[in-house]
PDB file of C-alpha atoms (C1' of nucleotides) and ligand atoms in Angstrom:
ATOM      1  CA  MET A  29     -33.451  50.460 163.343  1.00  0.00           C
ATOM      2  CA  GLY A  30     -31.661  51.904 160.352  1.00  0.00           C
ATOM      3  CA  VAL A  31     -29.325  50.639 157.673  1.00  0.00           C
ATOM      4  CA  ILE A  32     -26.588  48.326 158.925  1.00  0.00           C
ATOM      5  CA  ARG A  33     -25.164  46.709 155.823  1.00  0.00           C
ATOM      6  CA  LYS A  34     -24.280  48.561 152.637  1.00  0.00           C
ATOM      7  CA  THR A  35     -26.163  46.404 150.182  1.00  0.00           C
ATOM      8  CA  LYS A  36     -26.772  46.929 146.494  1.00  0.00           C
ATOM      9  CA  ALA A  37     -30.295  48.216 147.156  1.00  0.00           C
ATOM     10  CA  VAL A  38     -29.082  50.784 149.665  1.00  0.00           C
ATOM     11  CA  GLU A  39     -26.389  51.950 147.271  1.00  0.00           C
ATOM     12  CA  VAL A  40     -28.723  52.288 144.286  1.00  0.00           C
ATOM     13  CA  LEU A  41     -31.466  54.025 146.238  1.00  0.00           C
ATOM     14  CA  LEU A  42     -29.057  56.452 147.857  1.00  0.00           C
ATOM     15  CA  ASN A  43     -27.773  57.284 144.419  1.00  0.00           C
ATOM     16  CA  GLU A  44     -31.293  58.197 143.285  1.00  0.00           C
ATOM     17  CA  PHE A  45     -31.327  60.965 145.863  1.00  0.00           C
ATOM     18  CA  SER A  46     -27.786  62.149 145.242  1.00  0.00           C
ATOM     19  CA  THR A  47     -28.751  65.236 143.302  1.00  0.00           C
ATOM     20  CA  GLY A  48     -30.570  68.223 144.681  1.00  0.00           C
ATOM     21  CA  SER A  49     -33.731  68.710 146.644  1.00  0.00           C
ATOM     22  CA  VAL A  50     -36.127  66.914 144.346  1.00  0.00           C
ATOM     23  CA  ALA A  51     -38.435  64.422 146.002  1.00  0.00           C
ATOM     24  CA  ILE A  52     -39.220  60.986 144.594  1.00  0.00           C
ATOM     25  CA  SER A  53     -42.301  58.940 145.394  1.00  0.00           C
ATOM     26  CA  ALA A  54     -42.025  55.353 146.530  1.00  0.00           C
ATOM     27  CA  LYS A  55     -44.318  54.527 143.629  1.00  0.00           C
ATOM     28  CA  ALA A  56     -41.922  56.085 141.115  1.00  0.00           C
ATOM     29  CA  LEU A  57     -38.960  54.276 142.631  1.00  0.00           C
ATOM     30  CA  ILE A  58     -40.767  50.969 142.304  1.00  0.00           C
ATOM     31  CA  GLU A  59     -41.667  51.701 138.691  1.00  0.00           C
ATOM     32  CA  GLN A  60     -38.064  52.614 138.025  1.00  0.00           C
ATOM     33  CA  LEU A  61     -36.208  49.981 140.025  1.00  0.00           C
ATOM     34  CA  GLY A  62     -38.843  47.302 140.422  1.00  0.00           C
ATOM     35  CA  GLU A  63     -37.102  44.884 138.075  1.00  0.00           C
ATOM     36  CA  MET A  64     -33.856  45.201 139.964  1.00  0.00           C
ATOM     37  CA  PHE A  65     -35.329  44.994 143.460  1.00  0.00           C
ATOM     38  CA  ASN A  66     -38.536  43.737 144.971  1.00  0.00           C
ATOM     39  CA  LYS A  67     -40.946  46.479 146.038  1.00  0.00           C
ATOM     40  CA  THR A  68     -40.817  45.207 149.614  1.00  0.00           C
ATOM     41  CA  THR A  69     -37.087  45.793 149.634  1.00  0.00           C
ATOM     42  CA  ILE A  70     -37.530  49.298 148.277  1.00  0.00           C
ATOM     43  CA  TYR A  71     -40.115  50.188 150.912  1.00  0.00           C
ATOM     44  CA  ARG A  72     -37.913  48.756 153.655  1.00  0.00           C
ATOM     45  CA  VAL A  73     -34.723  50.491 152.567  1.00  0.00           C
ATOM     46  CA  LEU A  74     -36.522  53.847 152.307  1.00  0.00           C
ATOM     47  CA  ASP A  75     -37.931  53.312 155.760  1.00  0.00           C
ATOM     48  CA  LYS A  76     -34.528  52.602 157.210  1.00  0.00           C
ATOM     49  CA  LEU A  77     -32.849  55.504 155.464  1.00  0.00           C
ATOM     50  CA  GLU A  78     -35.479  57.715 157.033  1.00  0.00           C
ATOM     51  CA  ASP A  79     -34.722  56.243 160.445  1.00  0.00           C
ATOM     52  CA  ASP A  80     -31.093  57.146 159.893  1.00  0.00           C
ATOM     53  CA  GLY A  81     -31.903  60.779 159.116  1.00  0.00           C
ATOM     54  CA  VAL A  82     -30.638  60.371 155.567  1.00  0.00           C
ATOM     55  CA  LEU A  83     -34.076  60.823 153.987  1.00  0.00           C
ATOM     56  CA  HIS A  84     -37.319  62.382 155.109  1.00  0.00           C
ATOM     57  CA  SER A  85     -40.799  61.485 153.935  1.00  0.00           C
ATOM     58  CA  PHE A  86     -44.112  63.235 153.499  1.00  0.00           C
ATOM     59  CA  LEU A  87     -47.422  62.720 151.732  1.00  0.00           C
ATOM     60  CA  GLY A  88     -48.113  64.300 148.353  1.00  0.00           C
ATOM     61  CA  LYS A  89     -51.440  65.466 147.005  1.00  0.00           C
ATOM     62  CA  ASP A  90     -52.954  62.024 146.487  1.00  0.00           C
ATOM     63  CA  GLY A  91     -51.696  60.599 149.740  1.00  0.00           C
ATOM     64  CA  LEU A  92     -48.691  59.013 148.037  1.00  0.00           C
ATOM     65  CA  LYS A  93     -45.513  58.771 150.063  1.00  0.00           C
ATOM     66  CA  TRP A  94     -42.598  60.876 148.849  1.00  0.00           C
ATOM     67  CA  TYR A  95     -38.981  60.889 149.956  1.00  0.00           C
ATOM     68  CA  ALA A  96     -36.215  63.459 149.729  1.00  0.00           C
ATOM     69  CA  LYS A  97     -32.730  63.930 151.083  1.00  0.00           C
ATOM     70  CA  CYS A  98     -32.320  65.356 154.560  1.00  0.00           C
ATOM     71  CA  ASN A  99     -29.948  68.157 155.394  1.00  0.00           C
ATOM     72  CA  GLY A 100     -28.147  67.992 158.708  1.00  0.00           C
ATOM     73  CA  CYS A 101     -30.334  65.321 160.275  1.00  0.00           C
ATOM     74  CA  THR A 102     -29.289  62.315 162.322  1.00  0.00           C
ATOM     75  CA  SER A 103     -31.055  59.230 163.586  1.00  0.00           C
ATOM     76  CA  LYS A 104     -31.579  61.078 166.880  1.00  0.00           C
ATOM     77  CA  GLU A 105     -32.866  64.353 165.538  1.00  0.00           C
ATOM     78  CA  HIS A 106     -34.890  65.179 162.449  1.00  0.00           C
ATOM     79  CA  LYS A 107     -34.467  68.934 162.259  1.00  0.00           C
ATOM     80  CA  ASP A 108     -34.822  69.577 158.542  1.00  0.00           C
ATOM     81  CA  VAL A 109     -38.445  70.724 158.459  1.00  0.00           C
ATOM     82  CA  HIS A 110     -39.751  72.669 155.488  1.00  0.00           C
ATOM     83  CA  PRO A 111     -42.723  72.875 153.140  1.00  0.00           C
ATOM     84  CA  HIS A 112     -43.000  71.043 149.839  1.00  0.00           C
ATOM     85  CA  PHE A 113     -44.174  72.107 146.445  1.00  0.00           C
ATOM     86  CA  GLN A 114     -45.999  69.845 144.016  1.00  0.00           C
ATOM     87  CA  CYS A 115     -46.550  70.896 140.429  1.00  0.00           C
ATOM     88  CA  LEU A 116     -50.108  70.213 139.311  1.00  0.00           C
ATOM     89  CA  GLN A 117     -49.011  70.010 135.700  1.00  0.00           C
ATOM     90  CA  CYS A 118     -45.901  67.820 135.597  1.00  0.00           C
ATOM     91  CA  GLY A 119     -46.271  66.251 139.048  1.00  0.00           C
ATOM     92  CA  LYS A 120     -42.754  67.134 140.181  1.00  0.00           C
ATOM     93  CA  VAL A 121     -42.278  67.652 143.904  1.00  0.00           C
ATOM     94  CA  ASP A 122     -39.490  69.521 145.616  1.00  0.00           C
ATOM     95  CA  CYS A 123     -38.395  70.733 149.000  1.00  0.00           C
ATOM     96  CA  LEU A 124     -38.715  74.446 149.726  1.00  0.00           C
ATOM     97  CA  PRO A 125     -35.823  75.611 151.895  1.00  0.00           C
ATOM     98  CA  VAL A 126     -37.830  78.334 153.589  1.00  0.00           C
ATOM     99  CA  HIS A 127     -39.258  78.934 157.001  1.00  0.00           C
ATOM    100  CA  VAL A 128     -43.001  78.919 157.589  1.00  0.00           C
ATOM    101  CA  SER A 129     -44.424  80.816 160.513  1.00  0.00           C
ATOM    102  CA  LEU A 130     -47.347  78.916 161.947  1.00  0.00           C
ATOM    103  CA  PRO A 131     -50.470  80.670 163.200  1.00  0.00           C
ATOM    104  CA  GLU A 132     -51.127  81.067 166.905  1.00  0.00           C
ATOM    105  CA  ILE A 133     -53.331  78.293 168.253  1.00  0.00           C
ATOM    106  CA  PRO A 134     -54.379  78.725 171.865  1.00  0.00           C
ATOM    107  CA  ASN A 135     -54.456  75.745 174.242  1.00  0.00           C
ATOM    108  CA  ARG A 136     -52.801  73.372 171.847  1.00  0.00           C
ATOM    109  CA  LYS A 137     -49.292  72.012 171.719  1.00  0.00           C
ATOM    110  CA  ILE A 138     -47.843  71.946 168.222  1.00  0.00           C
ATOM    111  CA  GLU A 139     -45.471  69.074 167.604  1.00  0.00           C
ATOM    112  CA  ILE A 140     -45.250  68.658 163.844  1.00  0.00           C
ATOM    113  CA  SER A 141     -46.648  70.379 160.796  1.00  0.00           C
ATOM    114  CA  GLN A 142     -46.771  69.686 157.117  1.00  0.00           C
ATOM    115  CA  LEU A 143     -47.330  72.266 154.437  1.00  0.00           C
ATOM    116  CA  LEU A 144     -47.903  71.170 150.872  1.00  0.00           C
ATOM    117  CA  ILE A 145     -48.132  73.936 148.310  1.00  0.00           C
ATOM    118  CA  GLN A 146     -49.478  73.134 144.870  1.00  0.00           C
ATOM    119  CA  GLY A 147     -49.372  75.027 141.614  1.00  0.00           C
ATOM    120  CA  LYS A 148     -47.081  75.388 138.624  1.00  0.00           C
ATOM    121  CA  CYS A 149     -43.356  74.773 138.935  1.00  0.00           C
ATOM    122  CA  GLU A 150     -40.582  76.847 137.351  1.00  0.00           C
ATOM    123  CA  ALA A 151     -40.545  74.681 134.229  1.00  0.00           C
ATOM    124  CA  CYS A 152     -44.320  74.601 133.750  1.00  0.00           C
ATOM    125  CA  PHE A 153     -44.950  78.248 134.702  1.00  0.00           C
ATOM    126  CA  VAL A 154     -44.986  80.232 131.463  1.00  0.00           C
TER     127      VAL A 154
ATOM    128  CA  MET B   1     -72.609  66.945 139.835  1.00  0.00           C
ATOM    129  CA  GLY B   2     -73.870  67.407 143.363  1.00  0.00           C
ATOM    130  CA  VAL B   3     -76.804  66.234 145.419  1.00  0.00           C
ATOM    131  CA  ILE B   4     -80.141  66.336 143.609  1.00  0.00           C
ATOM    132  CA  ARG B   5     -82.495  64.302 145.761  1.00  0.00           C
ATOM    133  CA  LYS B   6     -82.786  64.570 149.520  1.00  0.00           C
ATOM    134  CA  THR B   7     -82.360  60.918 150.359  1.00  0.00           C
ATOM    135  CA  LYS B   8     -82.006  59.260 153.739  1.00  0.00           C
ATOM    136  CA  ALA B   9     -78.248  58.953 153.302  1.00  0.00           C
ATOM    137  CA  VAL B  10     -77.850  62.629 152.488  1.00  0.00           C
ATOM    138  CA  GLU B  11     -79.957  63.583 155.468  1.00  0.00           C
ATOM    139  CA  VAL B  12     -78.089  61.364 157.926  1.00  0.00           C
ATOM    140  CA  LEU B  13     -74.650  62.356 156.666  1.00  0.00           C
ATOM    141  CA  LEU B  14     -75.484  66.040 156.724  1.00  0.00           C
ATOM    142  CA  ASN B  15     -76.624  65.619 160.289  1.00  0.00           C
ATOM    143  CA  GLU B  16     -73.231  64.183 161.247  1.00  0.00           C
ATOM    144  CA  PHE B  17     -71.647  67.473 160.297  1.00  0.00           C
ATOM    145  CA  SER B  18     -74.298  69.667 161.852  1.00  0.00           C
ATOM    146  CA  THR B  19     -72.271  70.625 164.887  1.00  0.00           C
ATOM    147  CA  GLY B  20     -69.163  72.757 164.815  1.00  0.00           C
ATOM    148  CA  SER B  21     -65.918  72.623 162.932  1.00  0.00           C
ATOM    149  CA  VAL B  22     -64.886  69.079 163.776  1.00  0.00           C
ATOM    150  CA  ALA B  23     -63.778  66.950 160.866  1.00  0.00           C
ATOM    151  CA  ILE B  24     -64.812  63.323 160.370  1.00  0.00           C
ATOM    152  CA  SER B  25     -62.945  60.775 158.306  1.00  0.00           C
ATOM    153  CA  ALA B  26     -64.690  58.725 155.643  1.00  0.00           C
ATOM    154  CA  LYS B  27     -63.371  55.700 157.497  1.00  0.00           C
ATOM    155  CA  ALA B  28     -65.074  56.756 160.744  1.00  0.00           C
ATOM    156  CA  LEU B  29     -68.333  57.452 158.946  1.00  0.00           C
ATOM    157  CA  ILE B  30     -68.282  53.988 157.431  1.00  0.00           C
ATOM    158  CA  GLU B  31     -67.568  52.410 160.816  1.00  0.00           C
ATOM    159  CA  GLN B  32     -70.405  54.409 162.290  1.00  0.00           C
ATOM    160  CA  LEU B  33     -73.022  54.214 159.545  1.00  0.00           C
ATOM    161  CA  GLY B  34     -71.869  51.189 157.596  1.00  0.00           C
ATOM    162  CA  GLU B  35     -74.779  49.042 158.725  1.00  0.00           C
ATOM    163  CA  MET B  36     -77.277  51.643 157.662  1.00  0.00           C
ATOM    164  CA  PHE B  37     -75.692  52.498 154.315  1.00  0.00           C
ATOM    165  CA  ASN B  38     -73.284  50.825 151.971  1.00  0.00           C
ATOM    166  CA  LYS B  39     -69.783  52.298 152.028  1.00  0.00           C
ATOM    167  CA  THR B  40     -70.064  53.106 148.332  1.00  0.00           C
ATOM    168  CA  THR B  41     -73.079  55.252 149.087  1.00  0.00           C
ATOM    169  CA  ILE B  42     -71.233  57.032 151.870  1.00  0.00           C
ATOM    170  CA  TYR B  43     -68.259  57.788 149.645  1.00  0.00           C
ATOM    171  CA  ARG B  44     -70.534  59.010 146.885  1.00  0.00           C
ATOM    172  CA  VAL B  45     -72.683  61.248 149.061  1.00  0.00           C
ATOM    173  CA  LEU B  46     -69.594  62.842 150.635  1.00  0.00           C
ATOM    174  CA  ASP B  47     -68.211  63.444 147.189  1.00  0.00           C
ATOM    175  CA  LYS B  48     -71.378  65.149 146.039  1.00  0.00           C
ATOM    176  CA  LEU B  49     -71.716  67.259 149.148  1.00  0.00           C
ATOM    177  CA  GLU B  50     -68.201  68.480 148.483  1.00  0.00           C
ATOM    178  CA  ASP B  51     -69.162  69.347 144.917  1.00  0.00           C
ATOM    179  CA  ASP B  52     -72.008  71.397 146.309  1.00  0.00           C
ATOM    180  CA  GLY B  53     -69.720  73.404 148.575  1.00  0.00           C
ATOM    181  CA  VAL B  54     -71.426  71.967 151.639  1.00  0.00           C
ATOM    182  CA  LEU B  55     -68.358  70.009 152.788  1.00  0.00           C
ATOM    183  CA  HIS B  56     -64.665  70.255 152.113  1.00  0.00           C
ATOM    184  CA  SER B  57     -62.132  67.438 152.248  1.00  0.00           C
ATOM    185  CA  PHE B  58     -58.455  67.067 153.023  1.00  0.00           C
ATOM    186  CA  LEU B  59     -55.968  64.341 153.880  1.00  0.00           C
ATOM    187  CA  GLY B  60     -55.032  63.620 157.479  1.00  0.00           C
ATOM    188  CA  LYS B  61     -51.712  62.380 158.756  1.00  0.00           C
ATOM    189  CA  ASP B  62     -51.994  58.839 157.405  1.00  0.00           C
ATOM    190  CA  GLY B  63     -53.406  59.868 154.062  1.00  0.00           C
ATOM    191  CA  LEU B  64     -56.982  59.210 155.200  1.00  0.00           C
ATOM    192  CA  LYS B  65     -59.663  61.421 153.733  1.00  0.00           C
ATOM    193  CA  TRP B  66     -61.401  63.754 156.161  1.00  0.00           C
ATOM    194  CA  TYR B  67     -64.459  65.913 155.685  1.00  0.00           C
ATOM    195  CA  ALA B  68     -65.763  68.997 157.446  1.00  0.00           C
ATOM    196  CA  LYS B  69     -68.457  71.585 156.944  1.00  0.00           C
ATOM    197  CA  CYS B  70     -67.770  74.496 154.650  1.00  0.00           C
ATOM    198  CA  ASN B  71     -68.500  78.085 155.550  1.00  0.00           C
ATOM    199  CA  GLY B  72     -69.797  80.341 152.824  1.00  0.00           C
ATOM    200  CA  CYS B  73     -68.902  78.090 149.913  1.00  0.00           C
ATOM    201  CA  THR B  74     -70.955  77.267 146.857  1.00  0.00           C
ATOM    202  CA  SER B  75     -70.674  74.742 144.064  1.00  0.00           C
ATOM    203  CA  LYS B  76     -68.990  77.448 141.990  1.00  0.00           C
ATOM    204  CA  GLU B  77     -66.500  78.696 144.539  1.00  0.00           C
ATOM    205  CA  HIS B  78     -64.686  76.962 147.362  1.00  0.00           C
ATOM    206  CA  LYS B  79     -63.372  79.885 149.342  1.00  0.00           C
ATOM    207  CA  ASP B  80     -63.209  78.448 152.856  1.00  0.00           C
ATOM    208  CA  VAL B  81     -59.490  77.630 152.957  1.00  0.00           C
ATOM    209  CA  HIS B  82     -57.779  77.103 156.290  1.00  0.00           C
ATOM    210  CA  PRO B  83     -55.322  74.790 158.060  1.00  0.00           C
ATOM    211  CA  HIS B  84     -56.306  71.717 160.048  1.00  0.00           C
ATOM    212  CA  PHE B  85     -55.181  70.385 163.365  1.00  0.00           C
ATOM    213  CA  GLN B  86     -54.885  66.699 164.177  1.00  0.00           C
ATOM    214  CA  CYS B  87     -54.352  65.532 167.740  1.00  0.00           C
ATOM    215  CA  LEU B  88     -51.652  62.887 167.940  1.00  0.00           C
ATOM    216  CA  GLN B  89     -53.133  61.507 171.126  1.00  0.00           C
ATOM    217  CA  CYS B  90     -56.888  61.206 170.573  1.00  0.00           C
ATOM    218  CA  GLY B  91     -56.867  61.490 166.782  1.00  0.00           C
ATOM    219  CA  LYS B  92     -59.431  64.295 166.660  1.00  0.00           C
ATOM    220  CA  VAL B  93     -59.184  66.663 163.720  1.00  0.00           C
ATOM    221  CA  ASP B  94     -60.578  70.141 163.466  1.00  0.00           C
ATOM    222  CA  CYS B  95     -60.609  73.162 161.233  1.00  0.00           C
ATOM    223  CA  LEU B  96     -58.553  76.164 162.299  1.00  0.00           C
ATOM    224  CA  PRO B  97     -60.326  79.380 161.339  1.00  0.00           C
ATOM    225  CA  VAL B  98     -57.107  81.329 160.872  1.00  0.00           C
ATOM    226  CA  HIS B  99     -55.184  82.762 157.989  1.00  0.00           C
ATOM    227  CA  VAL B 100     -51.804  81.344 157.008  1.00  0.00           C
ATOM    228  CA  SER B 101     -49.337  83.499 155.155  1.00  0.00           C
ATOM    229  CA  LEU B 102     -47.431  81.426 152.647  1.00  0.00           C
ATOM    230  CA  PRO B 103     -43.727  81.950 152.019  1.00  0.00           C
ATOM    231  CA  GLU B 104     -42.518  83.702 148.902  1.00  0.00           C
ATOM    232  CA  ILE B 105     -41.636  81.238 146.162  1.00  0.00           C
ATOM    233  CA  PRO B 106     -40.067  82.792 143.091  1.00  0.00           C
ATOM    234  CA  ASN B 107     -41.052  81.647 139.594  1.00  0.00           C
ATOM    235  CA  ARG B 108     -43.861  79.439 140.738  1.00  0.00           C
ATOM    236  CA  LYS B 109     -47.591  79.944 140.621  1.00  0.00           C
ATOM    237  CA  ILE B 110     -49.333  78.909 143.816  1.00  0.00           C
ATOM    238  CA  GLU B 111     -52.810  77.518 143.276  1.00  0.00           C
ATOM    239  CA  ILE B 112     -53.673  75.523 146.385  1.00  0.00           C
ATOM    240  CA  SER B 113     -52.040  74.747 149.696  1.00  0.00           C
ATOM    241  CA  GLN B 114     -52.704  72.446 152.567  1.00  0.00           C
ATOM    242  CA  LEU B 115     -51.370  72.855 156.076  1.00  0.00           C
ATOM    243  CA  LEU B 116     -51.794  70.087 158.596  1.00  0.00           C
ATOM    244  CA  ILE B 117     -50.632  70.872 162.109  1.00  0.00           C
ATOM    245  CA  GLN B 118     -50.218  68.027 164.546  1.00  0.00           C
ATOM    246  CA  GLY B 119     -49.837  67.968 168.291  1.00  0.00           C
ATOM    247  CA  LYS B 120     -52.033  67.834 171.369  1.00  0.00           C
ATOM    248  CA  CYS B 121     -55.569  69.199 171.283  1.00  0.00           C
ATOM    249  CA  GLU B 122     -57.275  71.256 173.979  1.00  0.00           C
ATOM    250  CA  ALA B 123     -58.646  68.156 175.693  1.00  0.00           C
ATOM    251  CA  CYS B 124     -55.417  66.161 175.611  1.00  0.00           C
ATOM    252  CA  PHE B 125     -53.101  69.084 176.409  1.00  0.00           C
ATOM    253  CA  VAL B 126     -52.530  68.991 180.168  1.00  0.00           C
TER     254      VAL B 126
ATOM    255  C1'  DT C   5    -103.021  59.181 143.355  1.00  0.00           C
ATOM    256  C1'  DT C   6    -100.912  56.920 139.899  1.00  0.00           C
ATOM    257  C1'  DT C   7     -97.316  56.860 136.608  1.00  0.00           C
ATOM    258  C1'  DG C   8     -92.823  57.621 134.549  1.00  0.00           C
ATOM    259  C1'  DT C   9     -88.133  59.230 134.656  1.00  0.00           C
ATOM    260  C1'  DT C  10     -83.749  58.760 136.370  1.00  0.00           C
ATOM    261  C1'  DA C  11     -80.897  59.806 140.585  1.00  0.00           C
ATOM    262  C1'  DA C  12     -79.407  57.136 144.101  1.00  0.00           C
ATOM    263  C1'  DT C  13     -78.434  52.744 146.197  1.00  0.00           C
ATOM    264  C1'  DG C  14     -76.459  47.978 147.244  1.00  0.00           C
ATOM    265  C1'  DC C  15     -73.560  44.570 146.035  1.00  0.00           C
ATOM    266  C1'  DA C  16     -69.665  42.353 144.279  1.00  0.00           C
ATOM    267  C1'  DA C  17     -65.635  42.759 142.103  1.00  0.00           C
ATOM    268  C1'  DC C  18     -61.735  45.460 141.474  1.00  0.00           C
ATOM    269  C1'  DA C  19     -57.605  48.756 142.036  1.00  0.00           C
ATOM    270  C1'  DA C  20     -53.642  50.742 144.148  1.00  0.00           C
ATOM    271  C1'  DA C  21     -50.398  51.534 147.807  1.00  0.00           C
ATOM    272  C1'  DG C  22     -48.293  49.583 151.229  1.00  0.00           C
ATOM    273  C1'  DT C  23     -47.380  45.642 154.916  1.00  0.00           C
ATOM    274  C1'  DT C  24     -46.292  41.005 156.922  1.00  0.00           C
ATOM    275  C1'  DG C  25     -44.398  36.270 157.466  1.00  0.00           C
ATOM    276  C1'  DC C  26     -41.124  33.295 156.251  1.00  0.00           C
ATOM    277  C1'  DG C  27     -37.625  30.734 153.943  1.00  0.00           C
ATOM    278  C1'  DT C  28     -33.324  31.972 151.439  1.00  0.00           C
ATOM    279  C1'  DT C  29     -29.224  34.819 150.391  1.00  0.00           C
ATOM    280  C1'  DA C  30     -25.398  37.658 151.160  1.00  0.00           C
ATOM    281  C1'  DT C  31     -22.809  40.950 154.116  1.00  0.00           C
ATOM    282  C1'  DA C  32     -19.553  41.516 157.459  1.00  0.00           C
ATOM    283  C1'  DT C  33     -17.233  39.849 161.557  1.00  0.00           C
ATOM    284  C1'  DT C  34     -14.345  36.333 163.744  1.00  0.00           C
TER     285       DT C  34
ATOM    286  C1'  DA D  22     -13.335  29.397 155.876  1.00  0.00           C
ATOM    287  C1'  DA D  23     -16.942  29.360 159.119  1.00  0.00           C
ATOM    288  C1'  DT D  24     -20.542  31.840 161.427  1.00  0.00           C
ATOM    289  C1'  DA D  25     -24.258  35.039 162.695  1.00  0.00           C
ATOM    290  C1'  DT D  26     -27.841  37.589 161.217  1.00  0.00           C
ATOM    291  C1'  DA D  27     -29.263  41.702 158.329  1.00  0.00           C
ATOM    292  C1'  DA D  28     -31.336  42.045 154.189  1.00  0.00           C
ATOM    293  C1'  DC D  29     -33.804  40.027 150.458  1.00  0.00           C
ATOM    294  C1'  DG D  30     -37.575  37.901 147.369  1.00  0.00           C
ATOM    295  C1'  DC D  31     -41.895  36.150 147.094  1.00  0.00           C
ATOM    296  C1'  DA D  32     -46.599  35.399 148.019  1.00  0.00           C
ATOM    297  C1'  DA D  33     -50.264  36.475 150.566  1.00  0.00           C
ATOM    298  C1'  DC D  34     -52.559  39.952 152.850  1.00  0.00           C
ATOM    299  C1'  DT D  35     -54.581  44.656 154.485  1.00  0.00           C
ATOM    300  C1'  DT D  36     -56.692  48.974 153.878  1.00  0.00           C
ATOM    301  C1'  DT D  37     -58.840  52.690 151.607  1.00  0.00           C
ATOM    302  C1'  DG D  38     -61.250  53.836 148.018  1.00  0.00           C
ATOM    303  C1'  DT D  39     -63.461  53.016 143.090  1.00  0.00           C
ATOM    304  C1'  DT D  40     -66.330  50.986 139.232  1.00  0.00           C
ATOM    305  C1'  DG D  41     -70.121  48.531 136.715  1.00  0.00           C
ATOM    306  C1'  DC D  42     -74.492  47.147 136.823  1.00  0.00           C
ATOM    307  C1'  DA D  43     -79.002  45.678 138.221  1.00  0.00           C
ATOM    308  C1'  DT D  44     -82.509  47.369 141.489  1.00  0.00           C
ATOM    309  C1'  DT D  45     -84.898  50.866 144.255  1.00  0.00           C
ATOM    310  C1'  DA D  46     -86.850  55.093 145.480  1.00  0.00           C
ATOM    311  C1'  DA D  47     -87.298  60.326 145.025  1.00  0.00           C
ATOM    312  C1'  DC D  48     -89.988  63.523 142.868  1.00  0.00           C
ATOM    313  C1'  DA D  49     -92.505  65.807 139.389  1.00  0.00           C
ATOM    314  C1'  DA D  50     -95.985  65.434 135.827  1.00  0.00           C
ATOM    315  C1'  DA D  51    -100.213  63.596 134.439  1.00  0.00           C
TER     316       DA D  51
HETATM  317 MN1  LIG E   5     -38.335  67.911 151.877  1.00  0.00          MN
HETATM  318 MN1  LIG E   6     -61.628  72.433 157.382  1.00  0.00          MN
HETATM  319 ZN1  LIG E   7     -44.150  71.277 136.608  1.00  0.00          ZN
HETATM  320 ZN1  LIG E   8     -56.755  65.105 171.563  1.00  0.00          ZN
END
DNA sequence: TTTGTTAATGCAACAAAGTTGCGTTATATT
DNA sequence: AATATAACGCAACTTTGTTGCATTAACAAA
């Protein structure tokens, strides 16, 4: 079940994702907001916001969990699927609003897919 | 640095990967061989075999580390890049020997990419 | 075959990310 | 204002993987 009450933690976390398509790791949010809220609260709010279709999550290069804002998703349908890009130099992760055509795989039913591209971001690419 | 001495652990672990393009998680190997070898040894041997270009590793859907045999790789060059498929029903993971064309991403330098496709495998797909 | 070097191992302790249980607090409804 | 319960904080825990160090064993040289 998703968010039911608009608490301080919900408000502050939502605000963190208010700008753009940059992803934030749960770890970074705890480092940043861990004095204001308990890490358990942060994990639980993120989880619920994902349930609501407000955020989506994925795993970065070290298996860390990252979150970013969803576009046009609801609690019933998560339709905002796209690859992610992680900069190997500065660590920044963002959503790539492009379509990826998956390869043909006979005799298998594809349900989900995750593509993580790594390299140098705009800022770090000379 | 990679494997230097052909120990029992190296021999047994190599044998686990002798057949086909099925991946095995470090976790599964420890469950399976943990009475024969210490988990530290298992982690270290896998790590070294990857250095040698004998195995490659990637992260599965829960962030677990998986290993599979490399084809035509050396310690100098890991060229066997391909997507992986994880069955959501039986958990099996295998290497997909296909090429994936990445989307165009302006102003960024792509260095690595990982594609994990999830769904139902041949055996679980009715 | 014996000896010597050191890679590899086992063990225990640790680290990091995330989860769970439970008593307390605060939101929102009546 | 009173009430119900969602959300919270805290501590303890789980899981996967790592590190330091003393001991063992692979392997080549004598
Ligand atoms: Mn995204
Ligand atoms: Mn593979
Ligand atoms: Zn960057
Ligand atoms: Zn299956």
